[in-house]
Tab-separated table of C-alpha atoms in Angstrom:
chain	number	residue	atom	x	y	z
A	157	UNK	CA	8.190	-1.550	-9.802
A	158	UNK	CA	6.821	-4.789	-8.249
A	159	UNK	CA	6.557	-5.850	-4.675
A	160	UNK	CA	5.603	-9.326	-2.949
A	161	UNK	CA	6.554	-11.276	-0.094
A	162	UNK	CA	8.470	-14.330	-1.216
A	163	UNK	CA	10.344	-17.248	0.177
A	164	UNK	CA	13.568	-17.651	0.191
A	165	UNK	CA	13.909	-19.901	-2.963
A	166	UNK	CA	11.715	-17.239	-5.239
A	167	UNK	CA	14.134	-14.601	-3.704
A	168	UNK	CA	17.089	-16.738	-5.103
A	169	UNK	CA	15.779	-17.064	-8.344
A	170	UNK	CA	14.579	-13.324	-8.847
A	171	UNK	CA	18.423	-12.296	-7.844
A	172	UNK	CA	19.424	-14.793	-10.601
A	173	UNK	CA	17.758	-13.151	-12.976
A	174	UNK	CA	20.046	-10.305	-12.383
A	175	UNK	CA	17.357	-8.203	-11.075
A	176	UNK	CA	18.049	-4.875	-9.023
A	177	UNK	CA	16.020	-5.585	-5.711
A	178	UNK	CA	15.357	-3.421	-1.900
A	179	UNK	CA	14.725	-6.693	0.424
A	180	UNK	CA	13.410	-6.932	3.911
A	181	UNK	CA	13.253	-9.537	6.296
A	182	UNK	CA	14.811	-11.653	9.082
A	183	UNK	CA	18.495	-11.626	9.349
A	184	UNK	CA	18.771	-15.691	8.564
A	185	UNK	CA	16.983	-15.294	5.720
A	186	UNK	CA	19.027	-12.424	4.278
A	187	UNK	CA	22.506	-13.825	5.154
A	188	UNK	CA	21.219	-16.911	2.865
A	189	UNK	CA	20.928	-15.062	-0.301
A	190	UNK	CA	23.500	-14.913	-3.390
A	191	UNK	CA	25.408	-12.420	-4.138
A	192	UNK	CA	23.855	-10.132	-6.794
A	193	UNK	CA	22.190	-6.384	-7.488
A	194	UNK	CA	20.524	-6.106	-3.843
A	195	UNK	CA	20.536	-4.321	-0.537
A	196	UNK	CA	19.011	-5.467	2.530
A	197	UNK	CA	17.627	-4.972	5.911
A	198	UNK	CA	16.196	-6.931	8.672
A	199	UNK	CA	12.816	-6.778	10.004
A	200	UNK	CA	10.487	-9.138	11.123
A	201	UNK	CA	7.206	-7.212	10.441
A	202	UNK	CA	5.613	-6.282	6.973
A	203	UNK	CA	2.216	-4.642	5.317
A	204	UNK	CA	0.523	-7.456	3.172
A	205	UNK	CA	-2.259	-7.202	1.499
A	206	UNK	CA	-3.813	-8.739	3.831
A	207	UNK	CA	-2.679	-6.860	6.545
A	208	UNK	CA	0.048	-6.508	8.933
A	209	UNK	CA	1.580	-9.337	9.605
A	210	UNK	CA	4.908	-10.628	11.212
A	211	UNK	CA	6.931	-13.482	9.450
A	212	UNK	CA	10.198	-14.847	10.197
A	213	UNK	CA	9.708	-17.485	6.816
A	214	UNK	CA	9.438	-14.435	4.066
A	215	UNK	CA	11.378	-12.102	2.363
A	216	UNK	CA	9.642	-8.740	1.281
A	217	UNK	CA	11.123	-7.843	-2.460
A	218	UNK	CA	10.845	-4.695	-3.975
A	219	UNK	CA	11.962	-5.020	-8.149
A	220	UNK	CA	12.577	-2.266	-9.859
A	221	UNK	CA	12.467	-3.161	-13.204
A	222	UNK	CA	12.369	0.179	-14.564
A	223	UNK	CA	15.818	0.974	-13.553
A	224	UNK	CA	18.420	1.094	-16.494
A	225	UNK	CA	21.333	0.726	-14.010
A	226	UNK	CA	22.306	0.052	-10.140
A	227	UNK	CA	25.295	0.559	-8.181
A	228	UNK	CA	24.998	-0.293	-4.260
A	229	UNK	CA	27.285	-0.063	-1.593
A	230	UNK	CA	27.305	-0.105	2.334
A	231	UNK	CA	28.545	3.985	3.614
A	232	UNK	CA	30.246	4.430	7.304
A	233	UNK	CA	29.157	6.341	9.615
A	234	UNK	CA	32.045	9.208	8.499
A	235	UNK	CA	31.239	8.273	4.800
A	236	UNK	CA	27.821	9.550	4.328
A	237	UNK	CA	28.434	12.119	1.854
A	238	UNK	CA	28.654	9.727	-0.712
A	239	UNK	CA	25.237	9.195	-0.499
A	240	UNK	CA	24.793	12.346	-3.048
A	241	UNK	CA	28.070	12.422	-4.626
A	242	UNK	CA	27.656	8.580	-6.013
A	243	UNK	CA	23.777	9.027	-7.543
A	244	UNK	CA	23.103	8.437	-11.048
A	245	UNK	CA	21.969	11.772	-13.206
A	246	UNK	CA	18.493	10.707	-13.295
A	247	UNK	CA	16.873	8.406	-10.503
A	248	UNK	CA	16.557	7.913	-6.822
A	249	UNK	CA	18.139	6.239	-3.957
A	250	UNK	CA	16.941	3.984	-1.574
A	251	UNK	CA	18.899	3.171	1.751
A	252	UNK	CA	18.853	1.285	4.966
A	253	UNK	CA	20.572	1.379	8.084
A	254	UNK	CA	20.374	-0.298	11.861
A	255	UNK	CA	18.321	1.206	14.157
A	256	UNK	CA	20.450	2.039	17.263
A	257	UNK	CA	23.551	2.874	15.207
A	258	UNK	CA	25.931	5.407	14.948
A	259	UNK	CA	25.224	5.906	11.914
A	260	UNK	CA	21.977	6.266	11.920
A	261	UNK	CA	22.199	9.294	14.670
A	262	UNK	CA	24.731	10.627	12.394
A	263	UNK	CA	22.590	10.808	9.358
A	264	UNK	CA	19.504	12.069	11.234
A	265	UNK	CA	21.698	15.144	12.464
A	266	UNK	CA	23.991	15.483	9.158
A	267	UNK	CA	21.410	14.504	6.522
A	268	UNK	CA	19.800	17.081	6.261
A	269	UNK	CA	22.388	19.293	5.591
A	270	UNK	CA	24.115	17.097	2.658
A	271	UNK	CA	24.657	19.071	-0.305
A	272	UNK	CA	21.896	18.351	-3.191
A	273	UNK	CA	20.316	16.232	-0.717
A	274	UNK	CA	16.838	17.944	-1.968
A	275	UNK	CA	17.882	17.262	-5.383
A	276	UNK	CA	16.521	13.375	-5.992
A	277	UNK	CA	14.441	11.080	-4.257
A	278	UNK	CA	15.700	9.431	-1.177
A	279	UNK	CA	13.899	6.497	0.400
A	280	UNK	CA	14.778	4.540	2.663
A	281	UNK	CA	13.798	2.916	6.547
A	282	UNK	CA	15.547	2.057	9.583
A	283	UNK	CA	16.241	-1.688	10.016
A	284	UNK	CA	14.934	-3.286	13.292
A	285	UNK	CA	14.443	-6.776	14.758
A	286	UNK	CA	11.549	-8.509	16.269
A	287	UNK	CA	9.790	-6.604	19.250
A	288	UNK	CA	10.851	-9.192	21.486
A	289	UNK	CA	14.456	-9.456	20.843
A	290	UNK	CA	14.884	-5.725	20.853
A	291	UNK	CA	18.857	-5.561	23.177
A	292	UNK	CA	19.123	-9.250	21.974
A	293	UNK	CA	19.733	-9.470	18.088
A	294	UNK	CA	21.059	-6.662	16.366
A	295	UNK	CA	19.110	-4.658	13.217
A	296	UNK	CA	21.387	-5.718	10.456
A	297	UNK	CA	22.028	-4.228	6.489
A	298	UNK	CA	23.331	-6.515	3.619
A	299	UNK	CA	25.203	-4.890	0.110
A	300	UNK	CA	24.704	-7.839	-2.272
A	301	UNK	CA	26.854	-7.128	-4.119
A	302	UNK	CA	29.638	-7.715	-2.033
A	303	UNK	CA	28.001	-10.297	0.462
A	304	UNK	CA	28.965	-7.798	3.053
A	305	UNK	CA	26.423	-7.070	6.338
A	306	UNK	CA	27.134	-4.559	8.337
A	307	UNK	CA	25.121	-3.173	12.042
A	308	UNK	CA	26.592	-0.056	11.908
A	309	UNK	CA	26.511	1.277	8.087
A	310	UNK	CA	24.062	2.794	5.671
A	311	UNK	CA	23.348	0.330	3.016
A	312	UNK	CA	22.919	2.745	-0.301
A	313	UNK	CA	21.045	1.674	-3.751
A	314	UNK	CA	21.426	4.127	-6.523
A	315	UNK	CA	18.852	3.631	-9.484
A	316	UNK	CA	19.032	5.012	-12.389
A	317	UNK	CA	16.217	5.766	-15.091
A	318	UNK	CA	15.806	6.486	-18.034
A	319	UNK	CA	14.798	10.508	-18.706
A	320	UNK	CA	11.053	9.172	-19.203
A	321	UNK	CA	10.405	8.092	-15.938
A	322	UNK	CA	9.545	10.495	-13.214
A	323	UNK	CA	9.935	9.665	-9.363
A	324	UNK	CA	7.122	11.113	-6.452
A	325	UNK	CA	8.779	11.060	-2.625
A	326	UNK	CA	5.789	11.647	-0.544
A	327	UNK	CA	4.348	10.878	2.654
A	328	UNK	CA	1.825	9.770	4.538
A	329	UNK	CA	1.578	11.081	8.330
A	330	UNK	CA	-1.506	10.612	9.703
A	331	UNK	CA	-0.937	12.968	12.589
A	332	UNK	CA	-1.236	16.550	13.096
A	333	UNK	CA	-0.238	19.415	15.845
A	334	UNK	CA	-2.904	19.483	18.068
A	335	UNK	CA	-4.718	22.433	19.703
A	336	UNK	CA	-2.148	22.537	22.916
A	337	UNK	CA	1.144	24.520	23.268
A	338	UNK	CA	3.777	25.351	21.348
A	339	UNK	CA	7.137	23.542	22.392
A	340	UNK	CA	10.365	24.992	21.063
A	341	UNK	CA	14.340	23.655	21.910
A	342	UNK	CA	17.076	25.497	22.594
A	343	UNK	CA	19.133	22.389	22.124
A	344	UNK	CA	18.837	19.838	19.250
A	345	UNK	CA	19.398	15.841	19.664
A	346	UNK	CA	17.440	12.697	20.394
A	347	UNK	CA	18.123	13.513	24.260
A	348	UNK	CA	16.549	16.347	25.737
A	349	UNK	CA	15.737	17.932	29.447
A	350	UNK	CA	14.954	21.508	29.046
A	351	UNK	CA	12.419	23.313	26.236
A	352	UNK	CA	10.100	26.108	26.277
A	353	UNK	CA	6.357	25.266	26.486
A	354	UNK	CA	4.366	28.414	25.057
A	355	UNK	CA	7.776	29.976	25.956
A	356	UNK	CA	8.032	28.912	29.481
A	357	UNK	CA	11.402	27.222	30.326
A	358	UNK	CA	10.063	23.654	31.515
A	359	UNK	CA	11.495	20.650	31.757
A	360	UNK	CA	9.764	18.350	29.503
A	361	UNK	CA	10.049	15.037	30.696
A	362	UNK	CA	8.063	16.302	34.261
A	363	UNK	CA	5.668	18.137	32.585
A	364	UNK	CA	4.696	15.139	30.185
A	365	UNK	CA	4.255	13.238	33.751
A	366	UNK	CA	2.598	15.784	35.556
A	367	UNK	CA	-0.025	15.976	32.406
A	368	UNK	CA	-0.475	12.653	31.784
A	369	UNK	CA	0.320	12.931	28.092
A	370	UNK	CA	0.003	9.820	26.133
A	371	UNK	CA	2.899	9.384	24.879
A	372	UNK	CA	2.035	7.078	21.907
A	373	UNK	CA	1.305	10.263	20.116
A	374	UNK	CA	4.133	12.180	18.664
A	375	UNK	CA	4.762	15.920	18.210
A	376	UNK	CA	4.444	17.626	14.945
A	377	UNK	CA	5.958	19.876	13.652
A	378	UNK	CA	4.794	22.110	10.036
A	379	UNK	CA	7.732	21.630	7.448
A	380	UNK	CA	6.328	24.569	5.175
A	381	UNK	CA	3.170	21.933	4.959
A	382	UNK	CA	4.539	18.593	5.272
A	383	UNK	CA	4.040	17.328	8.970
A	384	UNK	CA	7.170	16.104	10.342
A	385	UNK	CA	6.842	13.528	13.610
A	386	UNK	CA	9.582	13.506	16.467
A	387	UNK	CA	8.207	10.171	18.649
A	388	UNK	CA	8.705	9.361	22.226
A	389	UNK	CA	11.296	6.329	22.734
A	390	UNK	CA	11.270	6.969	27.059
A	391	UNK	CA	10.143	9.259	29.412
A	392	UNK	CA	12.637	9.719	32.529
A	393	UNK	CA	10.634	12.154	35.040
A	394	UNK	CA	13.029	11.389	38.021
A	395	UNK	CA	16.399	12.372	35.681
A	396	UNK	CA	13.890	14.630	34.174
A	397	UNK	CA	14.703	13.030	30.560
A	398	UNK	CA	13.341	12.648	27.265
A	399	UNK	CA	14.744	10.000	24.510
A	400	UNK	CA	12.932	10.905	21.002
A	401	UNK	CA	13.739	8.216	17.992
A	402	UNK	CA	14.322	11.272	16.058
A	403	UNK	CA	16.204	14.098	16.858
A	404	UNK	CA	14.666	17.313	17.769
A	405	UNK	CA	15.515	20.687	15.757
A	406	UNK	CA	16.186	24.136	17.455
A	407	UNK	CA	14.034	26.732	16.000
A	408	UNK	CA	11.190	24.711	14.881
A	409	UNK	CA	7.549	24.909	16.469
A	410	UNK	CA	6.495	21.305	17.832
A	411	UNK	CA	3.241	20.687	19.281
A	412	UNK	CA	1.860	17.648	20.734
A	413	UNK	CA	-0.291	15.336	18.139
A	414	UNK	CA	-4.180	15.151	17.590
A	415	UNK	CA	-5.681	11.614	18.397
A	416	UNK	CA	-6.086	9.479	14.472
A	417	UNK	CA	-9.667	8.071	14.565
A	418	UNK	CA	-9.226	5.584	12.101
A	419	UNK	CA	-5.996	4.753	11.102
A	420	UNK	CA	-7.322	1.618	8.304
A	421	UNK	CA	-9.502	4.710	7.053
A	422	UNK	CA	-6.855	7.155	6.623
A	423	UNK	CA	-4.767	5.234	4.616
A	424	UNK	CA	-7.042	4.278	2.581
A	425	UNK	CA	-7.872	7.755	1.429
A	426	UNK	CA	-4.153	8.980	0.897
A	427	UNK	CA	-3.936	5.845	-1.154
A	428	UNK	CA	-6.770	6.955	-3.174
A	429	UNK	CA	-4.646	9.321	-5.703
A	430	UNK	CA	-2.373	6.156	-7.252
A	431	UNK	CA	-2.126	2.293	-7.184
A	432	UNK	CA	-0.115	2.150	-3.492
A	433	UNK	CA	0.747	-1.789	-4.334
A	434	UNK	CA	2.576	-0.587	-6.649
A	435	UNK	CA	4.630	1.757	-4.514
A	436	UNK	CA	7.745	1.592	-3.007
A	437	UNK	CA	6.918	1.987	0.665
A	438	UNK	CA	7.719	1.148	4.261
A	439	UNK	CA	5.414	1.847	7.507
A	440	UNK	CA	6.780	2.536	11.327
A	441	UNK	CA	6.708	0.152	13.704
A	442	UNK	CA	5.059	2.316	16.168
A	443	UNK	CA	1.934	2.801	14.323
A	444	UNK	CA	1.889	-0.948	13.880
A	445	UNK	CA	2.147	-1.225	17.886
A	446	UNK	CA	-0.181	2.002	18.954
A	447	UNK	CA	-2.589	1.593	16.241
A	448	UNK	CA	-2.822	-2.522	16.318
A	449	UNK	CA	-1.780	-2.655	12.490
A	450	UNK	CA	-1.311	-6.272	12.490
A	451	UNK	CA	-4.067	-7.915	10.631
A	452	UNK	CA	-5.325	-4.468	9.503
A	453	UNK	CA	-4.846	-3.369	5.702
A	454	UNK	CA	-3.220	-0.218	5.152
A	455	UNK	CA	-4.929	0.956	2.022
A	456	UNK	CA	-3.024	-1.020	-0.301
A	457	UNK	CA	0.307	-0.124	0.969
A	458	UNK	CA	2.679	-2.980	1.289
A	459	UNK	CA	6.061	-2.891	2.316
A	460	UNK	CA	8.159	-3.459	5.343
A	461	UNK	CA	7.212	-1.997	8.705
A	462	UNK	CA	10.130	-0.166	10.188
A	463	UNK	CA	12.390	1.457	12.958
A	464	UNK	CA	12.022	4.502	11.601
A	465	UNK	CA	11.406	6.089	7.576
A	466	UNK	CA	13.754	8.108	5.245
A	467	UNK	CA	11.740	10.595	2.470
A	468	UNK	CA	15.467	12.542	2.597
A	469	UNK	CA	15.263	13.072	6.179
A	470	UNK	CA	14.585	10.606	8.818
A	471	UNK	CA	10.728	10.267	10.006
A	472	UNK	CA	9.271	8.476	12.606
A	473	UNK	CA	5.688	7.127	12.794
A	474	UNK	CA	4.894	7.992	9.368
A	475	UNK	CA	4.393	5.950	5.822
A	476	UNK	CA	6.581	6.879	3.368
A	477	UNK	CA	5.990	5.908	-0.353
A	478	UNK	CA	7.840	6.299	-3.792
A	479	UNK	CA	6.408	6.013	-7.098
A	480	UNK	CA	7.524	5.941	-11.024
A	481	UNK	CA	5.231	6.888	-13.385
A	482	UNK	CA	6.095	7.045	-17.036
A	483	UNK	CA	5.906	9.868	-19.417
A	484	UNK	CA	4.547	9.038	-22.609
A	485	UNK	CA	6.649	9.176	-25.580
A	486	UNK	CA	5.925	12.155	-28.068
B	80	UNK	CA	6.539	40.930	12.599
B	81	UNK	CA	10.446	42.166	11.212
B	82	UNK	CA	9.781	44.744	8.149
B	83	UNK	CA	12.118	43.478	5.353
B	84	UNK	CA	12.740	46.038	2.370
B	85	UNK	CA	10.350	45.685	-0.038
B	86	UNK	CA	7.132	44.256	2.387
B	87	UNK	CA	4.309	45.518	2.923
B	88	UNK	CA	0.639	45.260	4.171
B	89	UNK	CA	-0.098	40.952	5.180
B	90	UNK	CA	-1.635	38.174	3.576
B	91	UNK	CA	-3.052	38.010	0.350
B	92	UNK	CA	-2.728	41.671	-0.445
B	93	UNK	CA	0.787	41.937	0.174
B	94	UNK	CA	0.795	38.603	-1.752
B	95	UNK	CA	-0.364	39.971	-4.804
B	96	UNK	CA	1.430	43.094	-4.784
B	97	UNK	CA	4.545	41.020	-5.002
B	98	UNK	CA	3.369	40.236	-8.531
B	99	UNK	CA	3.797	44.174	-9.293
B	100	UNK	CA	7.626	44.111	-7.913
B	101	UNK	CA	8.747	40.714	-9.112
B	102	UNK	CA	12.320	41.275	-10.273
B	103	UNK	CA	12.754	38.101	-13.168
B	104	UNK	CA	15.234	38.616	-16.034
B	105	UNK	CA	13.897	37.696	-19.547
B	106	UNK	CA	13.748	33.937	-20.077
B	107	UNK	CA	14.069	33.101	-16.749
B	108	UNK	CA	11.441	31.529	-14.759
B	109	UNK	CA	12.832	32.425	-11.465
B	110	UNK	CA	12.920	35.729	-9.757
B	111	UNK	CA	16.571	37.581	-9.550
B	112	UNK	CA	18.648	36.940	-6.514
B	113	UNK	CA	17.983	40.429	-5.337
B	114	UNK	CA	13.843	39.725	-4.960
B	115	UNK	CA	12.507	40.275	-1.864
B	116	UNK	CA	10.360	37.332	-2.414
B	117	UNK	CA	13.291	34.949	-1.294
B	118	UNK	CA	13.493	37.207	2.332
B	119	UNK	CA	9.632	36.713	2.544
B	120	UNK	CA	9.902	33.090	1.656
B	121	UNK	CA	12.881	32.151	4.196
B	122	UNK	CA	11.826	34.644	6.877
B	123	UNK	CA	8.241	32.875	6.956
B	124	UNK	CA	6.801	35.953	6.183
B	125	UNK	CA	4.981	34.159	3.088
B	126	UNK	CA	3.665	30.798	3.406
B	127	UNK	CA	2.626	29.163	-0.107
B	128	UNK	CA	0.943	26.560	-0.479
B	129	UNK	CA	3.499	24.348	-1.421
B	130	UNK	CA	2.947	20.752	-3.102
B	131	UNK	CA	6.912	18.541	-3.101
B	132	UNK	CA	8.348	17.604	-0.373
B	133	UNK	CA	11.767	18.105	-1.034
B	134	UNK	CA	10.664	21.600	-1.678
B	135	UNK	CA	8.938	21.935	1.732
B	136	UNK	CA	12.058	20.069	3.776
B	137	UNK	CA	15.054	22.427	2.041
B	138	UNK	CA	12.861	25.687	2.618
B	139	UNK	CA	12.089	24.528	6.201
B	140	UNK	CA	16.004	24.027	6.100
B	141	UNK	CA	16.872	26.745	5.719
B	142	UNK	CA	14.140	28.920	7.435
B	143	UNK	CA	15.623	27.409	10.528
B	144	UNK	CA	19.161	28.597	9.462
B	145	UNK	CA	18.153	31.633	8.738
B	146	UNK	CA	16.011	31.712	11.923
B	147	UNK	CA	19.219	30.954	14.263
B	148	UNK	CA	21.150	33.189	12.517
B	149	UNK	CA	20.068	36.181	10.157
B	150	UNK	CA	23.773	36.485	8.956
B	151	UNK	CA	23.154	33.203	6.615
B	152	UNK	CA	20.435	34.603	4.908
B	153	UNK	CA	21.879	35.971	1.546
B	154	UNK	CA	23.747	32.078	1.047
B	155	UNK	CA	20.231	30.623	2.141
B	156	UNK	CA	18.653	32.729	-0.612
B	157	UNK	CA	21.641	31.514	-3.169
B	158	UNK	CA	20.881	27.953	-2.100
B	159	UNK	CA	16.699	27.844	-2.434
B	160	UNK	CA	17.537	29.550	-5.780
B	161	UNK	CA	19.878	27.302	-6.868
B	162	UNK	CA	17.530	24.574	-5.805
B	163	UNK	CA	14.813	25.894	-8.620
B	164	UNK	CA	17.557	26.226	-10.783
B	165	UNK	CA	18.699	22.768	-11.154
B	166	UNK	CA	15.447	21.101	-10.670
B	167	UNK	CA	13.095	21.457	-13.148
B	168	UNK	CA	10.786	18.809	-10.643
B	169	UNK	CA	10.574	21.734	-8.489
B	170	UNK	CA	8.745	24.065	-10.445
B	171	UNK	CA	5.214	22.734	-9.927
B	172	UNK	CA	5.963	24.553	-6.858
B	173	UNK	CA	6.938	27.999	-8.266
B	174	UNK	CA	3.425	29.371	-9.771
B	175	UNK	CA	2.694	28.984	-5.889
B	176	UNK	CA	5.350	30.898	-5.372
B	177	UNK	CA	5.779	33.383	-7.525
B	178	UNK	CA	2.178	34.232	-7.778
B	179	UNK	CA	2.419	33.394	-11.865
């Protein structure tokens, strides 16, 4: 696998070469390219290795030259099932899709649930626009193949490999449940007025006010040891409302997040097991905001920064990475 | 705490006494349908220290299926097991499991 933030014309030539690509970048830029093996999805923000940075001349590619085939296609919002059902025997999927969208909501309800869903890697990221056209452009998804774009699909690429390489879907949350409360839901969904706090019935959006909770921070929750961030989109204490950019699950134990010290630090050490450049990773525009990512290294990480992560599931102020690493040959 | 058949005492003791009742048919890595380990697993009653994600999203899954609704909880067992089953990726995670 090989990333790097190209222009447009090295973009060109790299799809010429009939390679199978995952590209980021601004929605001109994409609606420029040739058809070929590709899917696509706007953003105007990446992780260099120099840092955060936001570009509207630069197209982040991802090249997986270990694949031995590709198919790609763009799913509706009632069409998500083919998301397992079209996968190669052995390799992963990666997949984009508009922040905001229908389908999008859909897939962060119904995803989880897909049959086999657990069964290969699935990586992916939420496409977005620049923070101050947010209500003014829309987050967009390209198939290459077909030259279609689409603002309210799921833009699929299934890889395939061949049976020596093995795929690693991790992540990288830097935040944990902190020392306060326990808050439970009896109702699921990214909108939310009532929960239980330490198994009081409270509305949440007032008692976030009435606290003063900073709000940057997300709650946690413990996925059998992987920490799983729902993140605040708006606070509505006089409707008493809550809008999360990820959908919150009945039955599961949130608690608000502990303050990250050093966020350049912390990547840095979960980067320290394998060469992260050479990952297939994406990082959440929130932590690029709260944590002032731009001009900041992220431990070697590059990739695009997002509206939101997929490691099966959809994620929200975390950094999700894939790797291949190679068996060797008896 | 809900008493399933087949638990006993907490934490690591109970832990390692599953290694005494483990119900695994020759040749098979996993334990049998029928092993309580799957009720401790899914109930939360055991917590391993589990390494893959995708093993620690489907279990949380369906721990909050089973949580909702203790009806589901012979299909949830089915499902985790079929999980192990067809993913040999997976079994990094059973020595934590199984306690072997």
């Amino acid at each position: 696998m090989k990333n790097a933030l190209l222009s447009v014309e090295d973009t060109v030539a790299l799809i010429a070469s009939r390679a199978i690509l995952f590209i980021s970048g601004p929605e001109r830029l994409l609606r420029s390219l040739p058809r070929g093996n590709w899917i696509g999805g706007t953003t105007s923000y990446f992780m260099t290795p120099d840092g955060g940075a936001s570009r509207e001349d630069r197209l982040f590619c991802s090249t997986f030259d270990d694949a031995v085939n590709a198919r790609m296609a763009i799913l509706p919002p009632d069409g998500l099932s083919g998301l397992t059902k079209h996968r190669f025997a052995h390799g992963f999927t990666c997949i984009v899709t508009p922040a905001f969208s229908t389908t999008l909501q859909r897939y962060a309800v119904d995803g989880p649930t897909l049959p086999g869903l657990y069964n290969q890697p699935v990586f992916g990221w939420v496409a977005g626009v620049h923070l101050d056209r947010v209500g003014q452009d829309a987050p967009m998804v390209f198939d290459g193949a077909t030259g279609a774009a689409s603002a309210d699909g799921l833009a699929a690429l299934w890889v395939a490999l061949p049976e020596t390489a093995e795929v690693d879907l991790d992540i990288v949350n830097l935040f944990v449940p902190g020392e306060g409360d326990h808050i439970t839901f009896p109702l699921g969904g990214f909108d939310v007025t009532d929960c239980l706090v330490g198994g009081v019935p409270t509305n949440l959006a007032r008692y976030i006010v009435e606290r003063g909770i900073d709000t940057t921070l997300p709650l946690v929750a413990d996925y059998a040891g992987a920490m799983i961030n729902v993140s605040f989109q708006s606070v509505d204490a006089e409707n008493g409302r809550v809008r999360f950019y990820a959908p919150v699950v009945p039955g599961t134990i949130y608690r608000l997040a502990r303050t990250v010290a050093d966020y350049g630090s912390a990547y840095a050490e979960a980067a320290r097991e394998g060469c992260a450049a050479d990952m297939l990773s994406c990082n959440c525009i929130l932590n690029y905001r709260y944590a002032g990512l731009e001009g900041r290294p992220t431990g070697g990480f590059v990739g695009p920064v997002t509206f939101g992560e997929f490691a099966y599931i959809l994620l929200n102020q975390t950094l999700s990475r894939l790797s291949v690493r190679h068996a060797l040959a008896a | 705490m809900t008493d399933y058949p087949g638990s006993y005492g907490t934490g690591v003791e109970r832990f390692q006494s599953d290694r005494l009742d483990r119900t695994m048919r020759d040749g098979d890595p996993l334990p049998s349908v029928d092993d309580q380990l799957w009720v401790r697993l899914l109930t939360g009653e055991c917590n391993p220290n589990i390494k893959t994600l995708a093993t620690r999203l489907i279990i949380t899954r369906l721990r909050i299926d089973v949580a909702n609704d203790r009806t589901v909880l012979p299909r949830a067992v089915q499902e985790l097991r079929r999980f192990f089953t067809d993913n040999k990726f997976a079994h990094r995670d059973l020595t934590a499991i199984t306690g072997f």
